[in-house]
mmCIF file of C-alpha atoms in Angstrom:
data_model
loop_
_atom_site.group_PDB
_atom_site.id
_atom_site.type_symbol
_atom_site.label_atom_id
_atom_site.label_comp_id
_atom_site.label_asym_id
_atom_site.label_seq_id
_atom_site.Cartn_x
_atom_site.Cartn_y
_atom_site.Cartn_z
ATOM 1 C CA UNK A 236 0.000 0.000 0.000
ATOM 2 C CA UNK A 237 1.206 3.290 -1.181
ATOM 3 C CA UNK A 238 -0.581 5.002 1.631
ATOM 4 C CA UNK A 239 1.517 8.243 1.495
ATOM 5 C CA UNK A 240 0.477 8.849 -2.023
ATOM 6 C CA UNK A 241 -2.743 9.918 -0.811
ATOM 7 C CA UNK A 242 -2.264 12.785 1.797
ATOM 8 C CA UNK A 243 -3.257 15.124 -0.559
ATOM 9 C CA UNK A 244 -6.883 15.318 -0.481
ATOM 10 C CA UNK A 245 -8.093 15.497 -3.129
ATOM 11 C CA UNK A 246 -4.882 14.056 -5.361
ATOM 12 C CA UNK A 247 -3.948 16.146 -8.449
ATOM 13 C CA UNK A 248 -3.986 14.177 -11.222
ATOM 14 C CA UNK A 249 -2.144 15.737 -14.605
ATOM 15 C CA UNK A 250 -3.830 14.088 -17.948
ATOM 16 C CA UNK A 251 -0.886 14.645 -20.165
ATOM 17 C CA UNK A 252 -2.474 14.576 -24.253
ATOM 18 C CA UNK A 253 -0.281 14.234 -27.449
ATOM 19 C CA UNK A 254 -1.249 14.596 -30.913
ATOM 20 C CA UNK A 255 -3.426 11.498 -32.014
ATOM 21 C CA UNK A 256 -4.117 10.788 -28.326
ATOM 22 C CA UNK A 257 -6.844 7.881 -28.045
ATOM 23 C CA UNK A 258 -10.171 9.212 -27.002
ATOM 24 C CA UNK A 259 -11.711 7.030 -24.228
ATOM 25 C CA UNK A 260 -7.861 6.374 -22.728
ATOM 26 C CA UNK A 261 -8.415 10.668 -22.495
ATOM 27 C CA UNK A 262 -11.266 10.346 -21.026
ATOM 28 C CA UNK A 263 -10.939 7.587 -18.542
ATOM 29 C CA UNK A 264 -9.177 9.078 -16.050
ATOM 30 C CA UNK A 265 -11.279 11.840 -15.537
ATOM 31 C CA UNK A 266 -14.251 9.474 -15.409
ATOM 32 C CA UNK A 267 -12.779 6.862 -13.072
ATOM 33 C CA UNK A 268 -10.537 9.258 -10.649
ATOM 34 C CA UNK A 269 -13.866 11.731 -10.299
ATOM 35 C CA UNK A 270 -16.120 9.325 -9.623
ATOM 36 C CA UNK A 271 -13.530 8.330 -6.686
ATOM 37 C CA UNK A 272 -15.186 9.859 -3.273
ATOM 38 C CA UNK A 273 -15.510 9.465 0.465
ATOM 39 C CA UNK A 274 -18.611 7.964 2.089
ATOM 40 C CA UNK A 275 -19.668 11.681 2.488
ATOM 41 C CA UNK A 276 -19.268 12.425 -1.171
ATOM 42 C CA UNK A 277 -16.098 14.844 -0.857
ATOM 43 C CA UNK A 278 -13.804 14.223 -3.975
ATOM 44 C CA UNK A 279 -10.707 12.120 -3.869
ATOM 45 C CA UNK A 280 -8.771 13.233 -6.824
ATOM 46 C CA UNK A 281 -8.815 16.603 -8.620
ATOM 47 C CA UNK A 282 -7.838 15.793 -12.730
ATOM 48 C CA UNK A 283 -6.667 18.002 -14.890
ATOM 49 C CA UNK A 284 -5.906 17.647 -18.383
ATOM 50 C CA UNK A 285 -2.608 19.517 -20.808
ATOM 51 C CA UNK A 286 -0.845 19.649 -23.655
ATOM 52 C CA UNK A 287 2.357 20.909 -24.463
ATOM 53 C CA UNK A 288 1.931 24.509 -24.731
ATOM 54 C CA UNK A 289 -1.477 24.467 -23.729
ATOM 55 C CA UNK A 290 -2.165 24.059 -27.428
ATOM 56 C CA UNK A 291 -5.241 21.450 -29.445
ATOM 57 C CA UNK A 292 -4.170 18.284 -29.904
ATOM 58 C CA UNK A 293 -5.966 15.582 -32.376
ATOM 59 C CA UNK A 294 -7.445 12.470 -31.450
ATOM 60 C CA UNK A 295 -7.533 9.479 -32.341
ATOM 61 C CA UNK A 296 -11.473 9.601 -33.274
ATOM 62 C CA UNK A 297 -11.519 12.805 -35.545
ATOM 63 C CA UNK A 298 -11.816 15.498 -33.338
ATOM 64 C CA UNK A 299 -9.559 18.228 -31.865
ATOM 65 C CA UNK A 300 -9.078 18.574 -27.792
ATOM 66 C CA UNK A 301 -8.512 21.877 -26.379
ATOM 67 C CA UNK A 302 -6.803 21.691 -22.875
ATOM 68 C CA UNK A 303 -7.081 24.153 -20.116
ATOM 69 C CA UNK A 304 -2.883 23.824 -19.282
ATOM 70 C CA UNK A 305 -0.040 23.615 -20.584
ATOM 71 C CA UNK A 306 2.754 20.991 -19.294
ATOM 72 C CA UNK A 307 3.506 23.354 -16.074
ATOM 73 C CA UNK A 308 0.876 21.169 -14.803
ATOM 74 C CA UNK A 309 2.933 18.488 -14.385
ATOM 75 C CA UNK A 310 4.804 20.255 -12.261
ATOM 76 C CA UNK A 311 2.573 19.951 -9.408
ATOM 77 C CA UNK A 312 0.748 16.941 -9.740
ATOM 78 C CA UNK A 313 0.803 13.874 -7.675
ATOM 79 C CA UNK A 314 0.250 11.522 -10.723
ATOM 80 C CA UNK A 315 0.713 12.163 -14.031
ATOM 81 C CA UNK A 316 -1.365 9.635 -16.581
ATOM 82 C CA UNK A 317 -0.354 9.785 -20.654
ATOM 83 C CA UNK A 318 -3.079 8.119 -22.601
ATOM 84 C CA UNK A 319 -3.149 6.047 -25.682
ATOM 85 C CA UNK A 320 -1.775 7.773 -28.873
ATOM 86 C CA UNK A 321 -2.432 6.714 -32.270
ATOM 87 C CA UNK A 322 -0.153 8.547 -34.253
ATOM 88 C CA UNK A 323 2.812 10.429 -33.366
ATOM 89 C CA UNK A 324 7.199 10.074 -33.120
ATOM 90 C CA UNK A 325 6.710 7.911 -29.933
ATOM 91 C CA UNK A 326 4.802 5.427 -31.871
ATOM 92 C CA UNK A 327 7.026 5.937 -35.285
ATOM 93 C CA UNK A 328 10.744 5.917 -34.281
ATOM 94 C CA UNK A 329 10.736 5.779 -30.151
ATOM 95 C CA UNK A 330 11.616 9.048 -29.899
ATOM 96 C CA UNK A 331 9.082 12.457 -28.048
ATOM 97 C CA UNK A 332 9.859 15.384 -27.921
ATOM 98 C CA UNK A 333 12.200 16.677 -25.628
ATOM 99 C CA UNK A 334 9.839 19.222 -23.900
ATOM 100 C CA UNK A 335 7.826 16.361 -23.065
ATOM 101 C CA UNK A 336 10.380 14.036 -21.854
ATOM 102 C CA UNK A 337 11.894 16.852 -19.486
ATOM 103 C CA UNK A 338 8.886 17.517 -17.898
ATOM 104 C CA UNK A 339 7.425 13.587 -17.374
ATOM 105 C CA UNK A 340 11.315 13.067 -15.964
ATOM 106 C CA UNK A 341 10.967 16.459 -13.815
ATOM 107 C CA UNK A 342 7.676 14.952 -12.858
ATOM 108 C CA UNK A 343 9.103 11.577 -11.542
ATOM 109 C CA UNK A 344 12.058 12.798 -9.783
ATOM 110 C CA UNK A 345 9.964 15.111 -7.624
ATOM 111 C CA UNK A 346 8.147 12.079 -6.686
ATOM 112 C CA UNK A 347 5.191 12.481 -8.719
ATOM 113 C CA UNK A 348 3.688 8.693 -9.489
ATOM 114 C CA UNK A 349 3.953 8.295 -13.279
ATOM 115 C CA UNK A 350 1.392 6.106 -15.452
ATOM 116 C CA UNK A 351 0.373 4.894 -19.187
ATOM 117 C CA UNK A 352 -2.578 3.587 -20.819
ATOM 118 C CA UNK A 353 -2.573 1.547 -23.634
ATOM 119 C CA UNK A 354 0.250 2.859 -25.953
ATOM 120 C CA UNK A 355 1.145 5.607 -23.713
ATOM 121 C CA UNK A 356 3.601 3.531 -22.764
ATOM 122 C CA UNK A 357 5.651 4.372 -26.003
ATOM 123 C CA UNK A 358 5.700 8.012 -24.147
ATOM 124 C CA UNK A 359 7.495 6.869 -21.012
ATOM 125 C CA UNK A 360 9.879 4.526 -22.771
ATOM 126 C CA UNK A 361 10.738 7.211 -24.913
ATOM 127 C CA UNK A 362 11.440 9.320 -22.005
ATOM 128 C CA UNK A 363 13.518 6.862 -20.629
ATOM 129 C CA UNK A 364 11.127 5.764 -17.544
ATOM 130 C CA UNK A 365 11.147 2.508 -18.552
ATOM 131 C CA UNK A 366 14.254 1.519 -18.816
ATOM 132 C CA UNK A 367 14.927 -2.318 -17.306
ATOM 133 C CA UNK A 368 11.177 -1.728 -15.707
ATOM 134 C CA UNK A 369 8.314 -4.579 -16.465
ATOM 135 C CA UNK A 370 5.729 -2.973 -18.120
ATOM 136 C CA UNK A 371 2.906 -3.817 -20.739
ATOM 137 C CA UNK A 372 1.121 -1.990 -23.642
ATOM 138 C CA UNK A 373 -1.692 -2.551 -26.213
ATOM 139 C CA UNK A 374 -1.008 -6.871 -27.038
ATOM 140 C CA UNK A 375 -1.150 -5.688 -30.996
ATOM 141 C CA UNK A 376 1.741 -3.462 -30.131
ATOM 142 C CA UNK A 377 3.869 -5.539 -28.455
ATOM 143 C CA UNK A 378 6.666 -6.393 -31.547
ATOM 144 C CA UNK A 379 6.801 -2.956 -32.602
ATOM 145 C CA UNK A 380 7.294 -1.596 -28.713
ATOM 146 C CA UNK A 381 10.170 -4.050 -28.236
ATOM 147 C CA UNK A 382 11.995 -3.253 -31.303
ATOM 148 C CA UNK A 383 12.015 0.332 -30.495
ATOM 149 C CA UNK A 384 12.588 -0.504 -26.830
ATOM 150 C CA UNK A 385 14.429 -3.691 -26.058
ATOM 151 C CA UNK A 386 15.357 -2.183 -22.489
ATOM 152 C CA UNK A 387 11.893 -2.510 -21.455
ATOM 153 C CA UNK A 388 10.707 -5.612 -19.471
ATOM 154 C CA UNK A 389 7.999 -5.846 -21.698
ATOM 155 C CA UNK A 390 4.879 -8.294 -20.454
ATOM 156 C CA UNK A 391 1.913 -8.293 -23.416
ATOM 157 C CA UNK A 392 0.072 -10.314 -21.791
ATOM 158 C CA UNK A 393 -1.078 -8.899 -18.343
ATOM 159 C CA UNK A 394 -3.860 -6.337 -17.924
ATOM 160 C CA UNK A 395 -1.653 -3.512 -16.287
ATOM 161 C CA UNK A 396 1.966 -3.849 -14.077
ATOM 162 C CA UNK A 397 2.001 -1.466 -11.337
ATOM 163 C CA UNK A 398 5.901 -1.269 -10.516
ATOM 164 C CA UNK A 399 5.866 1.356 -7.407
ATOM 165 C CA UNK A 400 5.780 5.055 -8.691
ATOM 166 C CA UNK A 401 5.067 3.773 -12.578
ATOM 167 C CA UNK A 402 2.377 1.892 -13.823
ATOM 168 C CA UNK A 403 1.163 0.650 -17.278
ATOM 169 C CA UNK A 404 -1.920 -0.574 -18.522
ATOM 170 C CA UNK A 405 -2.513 -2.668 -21.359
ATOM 171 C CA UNK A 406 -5.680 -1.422 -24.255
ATOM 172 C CA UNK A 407 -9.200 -0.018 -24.289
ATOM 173 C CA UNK A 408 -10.624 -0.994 -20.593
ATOM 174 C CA UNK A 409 -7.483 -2.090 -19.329
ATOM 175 C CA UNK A 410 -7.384 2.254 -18.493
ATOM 176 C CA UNK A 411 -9.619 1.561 -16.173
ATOM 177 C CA UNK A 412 -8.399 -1.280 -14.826
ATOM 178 C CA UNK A 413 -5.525 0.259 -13.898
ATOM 179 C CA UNK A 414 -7.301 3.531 -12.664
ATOM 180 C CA UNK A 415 -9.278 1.466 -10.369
ATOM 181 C CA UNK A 416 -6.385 -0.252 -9.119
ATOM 182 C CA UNK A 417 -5.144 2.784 -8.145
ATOM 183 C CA UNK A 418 -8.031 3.959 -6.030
ATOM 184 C CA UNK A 419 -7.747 0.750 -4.280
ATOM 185 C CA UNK A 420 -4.184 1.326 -3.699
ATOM 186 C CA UNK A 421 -5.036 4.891 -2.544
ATOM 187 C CA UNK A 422 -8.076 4.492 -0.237
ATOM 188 C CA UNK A 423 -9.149 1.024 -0.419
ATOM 189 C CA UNK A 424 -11.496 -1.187 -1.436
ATOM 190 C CA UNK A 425 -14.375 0.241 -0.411
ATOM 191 C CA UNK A 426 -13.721 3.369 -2.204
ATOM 192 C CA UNK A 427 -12.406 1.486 -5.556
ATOM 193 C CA UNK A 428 -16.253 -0.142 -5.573
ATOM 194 C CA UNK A 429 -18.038 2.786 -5.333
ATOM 195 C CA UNK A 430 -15.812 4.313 -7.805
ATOM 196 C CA UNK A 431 -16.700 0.919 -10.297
ATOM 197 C CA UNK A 432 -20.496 1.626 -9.027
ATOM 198 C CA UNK A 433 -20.135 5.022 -10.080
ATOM 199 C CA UNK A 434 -19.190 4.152 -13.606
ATOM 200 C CA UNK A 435 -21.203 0.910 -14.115
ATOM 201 C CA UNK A 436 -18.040 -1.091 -14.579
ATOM 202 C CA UNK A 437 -16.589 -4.649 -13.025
ATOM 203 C CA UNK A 438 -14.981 -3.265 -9.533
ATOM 204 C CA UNK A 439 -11.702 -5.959 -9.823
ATOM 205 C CA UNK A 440 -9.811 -7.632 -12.387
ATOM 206 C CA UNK A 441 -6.622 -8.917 -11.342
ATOM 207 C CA UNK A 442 -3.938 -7.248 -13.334
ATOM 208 C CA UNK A 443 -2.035 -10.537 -14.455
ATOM 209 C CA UNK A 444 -4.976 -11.308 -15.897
ATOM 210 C CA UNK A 445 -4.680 -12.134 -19.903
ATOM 211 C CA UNK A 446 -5.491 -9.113 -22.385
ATOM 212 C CA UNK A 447 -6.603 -11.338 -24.985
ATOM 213 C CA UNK A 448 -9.710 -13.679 -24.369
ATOM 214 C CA UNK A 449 -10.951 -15.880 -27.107
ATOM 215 C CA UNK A 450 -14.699 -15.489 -26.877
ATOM 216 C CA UNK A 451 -17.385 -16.210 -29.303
ATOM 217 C CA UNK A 452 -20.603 -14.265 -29.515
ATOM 218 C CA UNK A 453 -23.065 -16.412 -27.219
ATOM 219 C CA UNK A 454 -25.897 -18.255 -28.719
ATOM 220 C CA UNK A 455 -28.026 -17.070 -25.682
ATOM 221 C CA UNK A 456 -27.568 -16.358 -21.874
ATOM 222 C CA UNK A 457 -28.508 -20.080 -21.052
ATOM 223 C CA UNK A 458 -25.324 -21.324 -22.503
ATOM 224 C CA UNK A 459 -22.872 -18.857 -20.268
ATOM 225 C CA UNK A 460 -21.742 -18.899 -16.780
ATOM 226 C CA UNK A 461 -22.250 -15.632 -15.228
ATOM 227 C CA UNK A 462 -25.471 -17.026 -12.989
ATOM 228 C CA UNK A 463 -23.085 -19.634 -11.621
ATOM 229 C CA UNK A 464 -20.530 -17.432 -10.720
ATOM 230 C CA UNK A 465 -22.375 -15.160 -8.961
ATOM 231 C CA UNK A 466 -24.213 -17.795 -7.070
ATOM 232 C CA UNK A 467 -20.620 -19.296 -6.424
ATOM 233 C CA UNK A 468 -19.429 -15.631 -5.068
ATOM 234 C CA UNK A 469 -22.306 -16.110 -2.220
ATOM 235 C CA UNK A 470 -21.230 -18.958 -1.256
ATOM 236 C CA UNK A 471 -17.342 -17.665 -1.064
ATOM 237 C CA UNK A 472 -17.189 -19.145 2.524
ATOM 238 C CA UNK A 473 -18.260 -22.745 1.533
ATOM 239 C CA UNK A 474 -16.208 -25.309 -0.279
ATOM 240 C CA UNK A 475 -17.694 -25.087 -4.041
ATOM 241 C CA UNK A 476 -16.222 -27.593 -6.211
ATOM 242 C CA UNK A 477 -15.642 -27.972 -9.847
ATOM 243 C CA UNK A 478 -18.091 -30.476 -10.041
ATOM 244 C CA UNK A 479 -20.796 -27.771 -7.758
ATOM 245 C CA UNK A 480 -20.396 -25.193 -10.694
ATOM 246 C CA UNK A 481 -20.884 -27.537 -13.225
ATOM 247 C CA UNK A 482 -23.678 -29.101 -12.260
ATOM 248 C CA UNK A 483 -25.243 -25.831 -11.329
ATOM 249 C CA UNK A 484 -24.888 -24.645 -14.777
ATOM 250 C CA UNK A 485 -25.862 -27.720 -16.016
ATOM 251 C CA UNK A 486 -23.073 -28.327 -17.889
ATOM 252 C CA UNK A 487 -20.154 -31.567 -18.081
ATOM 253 C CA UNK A 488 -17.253 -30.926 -15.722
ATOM 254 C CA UNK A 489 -15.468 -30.222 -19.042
ATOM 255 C CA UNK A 490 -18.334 -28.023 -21.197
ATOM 256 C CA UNK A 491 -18.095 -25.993 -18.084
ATOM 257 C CA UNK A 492 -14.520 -25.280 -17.919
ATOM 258 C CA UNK A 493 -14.540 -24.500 -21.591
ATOM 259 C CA UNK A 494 -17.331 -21.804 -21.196
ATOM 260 C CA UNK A 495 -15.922 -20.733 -18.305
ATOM 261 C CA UNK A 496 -12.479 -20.018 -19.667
ATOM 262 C CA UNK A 497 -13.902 -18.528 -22.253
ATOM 263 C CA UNK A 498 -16.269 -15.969 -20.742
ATOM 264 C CA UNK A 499 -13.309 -14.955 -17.779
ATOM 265 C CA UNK A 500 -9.704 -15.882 -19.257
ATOM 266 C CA UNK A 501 -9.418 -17.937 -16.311
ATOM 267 C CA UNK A 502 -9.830 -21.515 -14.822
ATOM 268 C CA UNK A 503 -12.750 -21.717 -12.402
ATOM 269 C CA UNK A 504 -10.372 -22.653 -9.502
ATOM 270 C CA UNK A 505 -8.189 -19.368 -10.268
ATOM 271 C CA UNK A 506 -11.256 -16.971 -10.509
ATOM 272 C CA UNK A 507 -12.454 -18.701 -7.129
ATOM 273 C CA UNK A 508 -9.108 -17.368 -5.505
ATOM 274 C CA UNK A 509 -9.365 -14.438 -7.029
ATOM 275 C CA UNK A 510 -12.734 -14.265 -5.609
ATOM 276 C CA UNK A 511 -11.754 -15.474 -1.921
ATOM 277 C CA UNK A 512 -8.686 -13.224 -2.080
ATOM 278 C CA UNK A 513 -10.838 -9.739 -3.029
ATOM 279 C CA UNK A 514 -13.228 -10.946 -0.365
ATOM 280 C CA UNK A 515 -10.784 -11.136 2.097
ATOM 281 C CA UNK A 516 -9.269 -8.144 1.664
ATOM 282 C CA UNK A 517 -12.345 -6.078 1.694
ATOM 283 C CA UNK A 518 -12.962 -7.973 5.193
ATOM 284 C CA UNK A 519 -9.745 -7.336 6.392
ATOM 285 C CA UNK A 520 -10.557 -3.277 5.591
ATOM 286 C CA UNK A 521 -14.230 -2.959 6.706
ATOM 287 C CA UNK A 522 -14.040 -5.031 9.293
ATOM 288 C CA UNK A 523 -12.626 -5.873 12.895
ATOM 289 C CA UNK A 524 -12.498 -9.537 12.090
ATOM 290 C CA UNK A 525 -9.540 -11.735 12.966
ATOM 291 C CA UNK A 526 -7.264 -13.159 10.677
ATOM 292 C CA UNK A 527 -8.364 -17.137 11.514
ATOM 293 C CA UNK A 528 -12.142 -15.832 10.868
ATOM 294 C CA UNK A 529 -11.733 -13.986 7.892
ATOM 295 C CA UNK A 530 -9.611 -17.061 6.689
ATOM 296 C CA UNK A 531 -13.089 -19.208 7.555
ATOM 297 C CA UNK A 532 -15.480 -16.510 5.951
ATOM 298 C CA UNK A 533 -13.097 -16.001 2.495
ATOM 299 C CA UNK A 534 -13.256 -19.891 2.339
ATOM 300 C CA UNK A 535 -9.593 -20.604 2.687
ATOM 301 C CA UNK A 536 -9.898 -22.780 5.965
ATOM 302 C CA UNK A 537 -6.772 -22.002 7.313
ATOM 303 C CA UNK A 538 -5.025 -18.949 8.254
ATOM 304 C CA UNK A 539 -1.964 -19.975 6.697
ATOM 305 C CA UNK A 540 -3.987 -20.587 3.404
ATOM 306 C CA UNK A 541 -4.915 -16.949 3.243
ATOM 307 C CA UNK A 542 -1.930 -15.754 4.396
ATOM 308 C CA UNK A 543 0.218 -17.774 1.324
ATOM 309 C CA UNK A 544 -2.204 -16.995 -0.907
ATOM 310 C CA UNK A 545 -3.091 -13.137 -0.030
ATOM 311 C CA UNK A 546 0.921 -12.168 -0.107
ATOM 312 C CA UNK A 547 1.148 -13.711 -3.419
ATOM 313 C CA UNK A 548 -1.744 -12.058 -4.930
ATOM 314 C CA UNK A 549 -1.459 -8.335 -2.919
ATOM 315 C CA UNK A 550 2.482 -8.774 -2.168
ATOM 316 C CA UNK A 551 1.879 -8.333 2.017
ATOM 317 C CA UNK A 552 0.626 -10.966 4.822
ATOM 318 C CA UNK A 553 -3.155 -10.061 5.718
ATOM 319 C CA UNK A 554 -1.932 -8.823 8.908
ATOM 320 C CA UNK A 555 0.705 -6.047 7.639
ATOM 321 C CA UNK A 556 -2.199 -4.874 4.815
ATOM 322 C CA UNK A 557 -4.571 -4.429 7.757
ATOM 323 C CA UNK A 558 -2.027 -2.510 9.474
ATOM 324 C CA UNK A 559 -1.396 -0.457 6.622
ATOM 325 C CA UNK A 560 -5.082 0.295 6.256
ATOM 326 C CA UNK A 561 -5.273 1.569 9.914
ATOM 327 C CA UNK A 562 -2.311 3.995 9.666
ATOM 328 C CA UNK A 563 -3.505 5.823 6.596
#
């Protein structure tokens, strides 16, 4: 938990749009960030969008943006997000202009955290704030980002990395992914799912998640799996076999899977952890539980279940992330 990151109520967040920048990557942050509030409705994050020299900038959909700042705004923010671009030197030859990569450096150094969406992350490694970092882009960008940047611990395949004070998210709703992530990271669950509420999205997706999910158009809502998993999310705190979600969907042990994989880009026994693991944590947060009980209600059994699997999905023991939660 990056608890100090969010002293400054509300956050300044610096939108930073190049020429050919992708529209909904622009606009995510905003959307995501604003909707982030306390339980009395005061506003988390202030965002704030520039360009260099304060000047229009085309996107990506046919339309020109006109900015309220200029890159002096970087100056003072606490995070500084560069969206998508479709077009551009970055995306061309590696290179941005120098302006640009002064002030994202500038930004860094002061301590500012520093993130990408999509192929934002073209920007940064052109800035040289990638360099022998994992990160991920857009998946259909992937050969052309490691020719121009073979430095780069590049990882195509994940939703978003968040590597301390830089993070990058892969394509499209990855963005939000990624700003929801960081919401969590900032103030929690609870505030993350209000956030999601807020914009009528999915409040979790675990960033290792794959980008890329084969999934045919369904014949009809009898032939998915979404009723079983939400019936197997209320039962998070008994065992629920393979064989349980099969037969609740009506479906062979191996039909099931199939759909299942599908539909999520996950095994049903790894989307169960992922569900016991989110569960747990929001416990942990909202309530005064122990550790062996929340271990019982999350449906790991044990405490040394949760604790082994917790640290390797949030990177601390359930004990130190409650700790954390209490001193921010």
């Amino acid at each position: 938990m990056r608890n100090n990151r969010a002293m400054s109520v509300p956050h300044r967040v610096a939108v930073l749009a190049l020429d050919g920048v992708v529209a909904l990557d622009l606009g995510t942050p905003a959307q995501v960030f604003g909707a982030a509030r306390t339980d009395g409705g005061v506003p988390l994050y202030l965002v704030a969008t520039c360009t260099p020299g304060g000047q229009p900038v085309r996107s990506s959909a046919g339309f020109q943006m006109l900015p309220d700042h200029g890159l002096e705004l970087l100056d003072t923010a606490d995070t500084v997000i560069v969206p998508g671009i479709h077009a551009g030197a970055p995306l061309l030859d590696g290179t941005v202009a120098a302006e640009v990569a002064d002030a994202l450096r500038a930004a860094y150094t002061r301590g500012a955290r520093v993130m990408s969406i999509c192929t934002g992350a073209f920007v940064l490694a052109a800035a040289g704030l990638l360099d022998g970092r994992p990160a991920t882009t857009h998946w259909a960008y992937a050969p052309r980002f490691r020719r121009l940047h073979p430095g780069v611990r590049l990882d195509p395949d994940v939703l978003f990395v968040d590597d301390g004070r830089v993070l990058t998210s892969a394509g499209v709703a990855a963005g939000i992914d990624l700003c929801l992530h960081v919401v969590r990271t900032d103030h929690g669950s609870a505030a993350a799912n209000r956030a999601a509420r807020r914009c009528v999205v999915p409040p979790w997706r675990d960033g290792g998640q794959a980008q890329y999910i084969e999934r045919p158009v369904p014949r009809g809502t009898d032939h998915g799996t979404a009723a079983t998993r939400e019936w197997a999310r209320q039962r998070l705190h008994e065992p629920v076999a393979l064989r349980d979600m099969a037969a609740h969907a009506r479906m062979s042990v191996r039909t099931f899977t199939r759909h299942f994989r599908s539909e999520t880009g996950l095994s049903p026994a790894q989307w169960l952890l992922q569900q016991r693991t989110e569960h747990a944590r929001v416990l942990l947060e909202t309530t005064d539980l122990s550790v062996d009980r929340i271990a019982q209600d999350a449906g790991f059994g044990t405490t040394a279940a949760l604790r082994q699997h917790f640290h390797a999905r949030v990177g601390v023991a359930p004990t130190a992330y409650r700790q954390s939660i209490q001193n921010y």
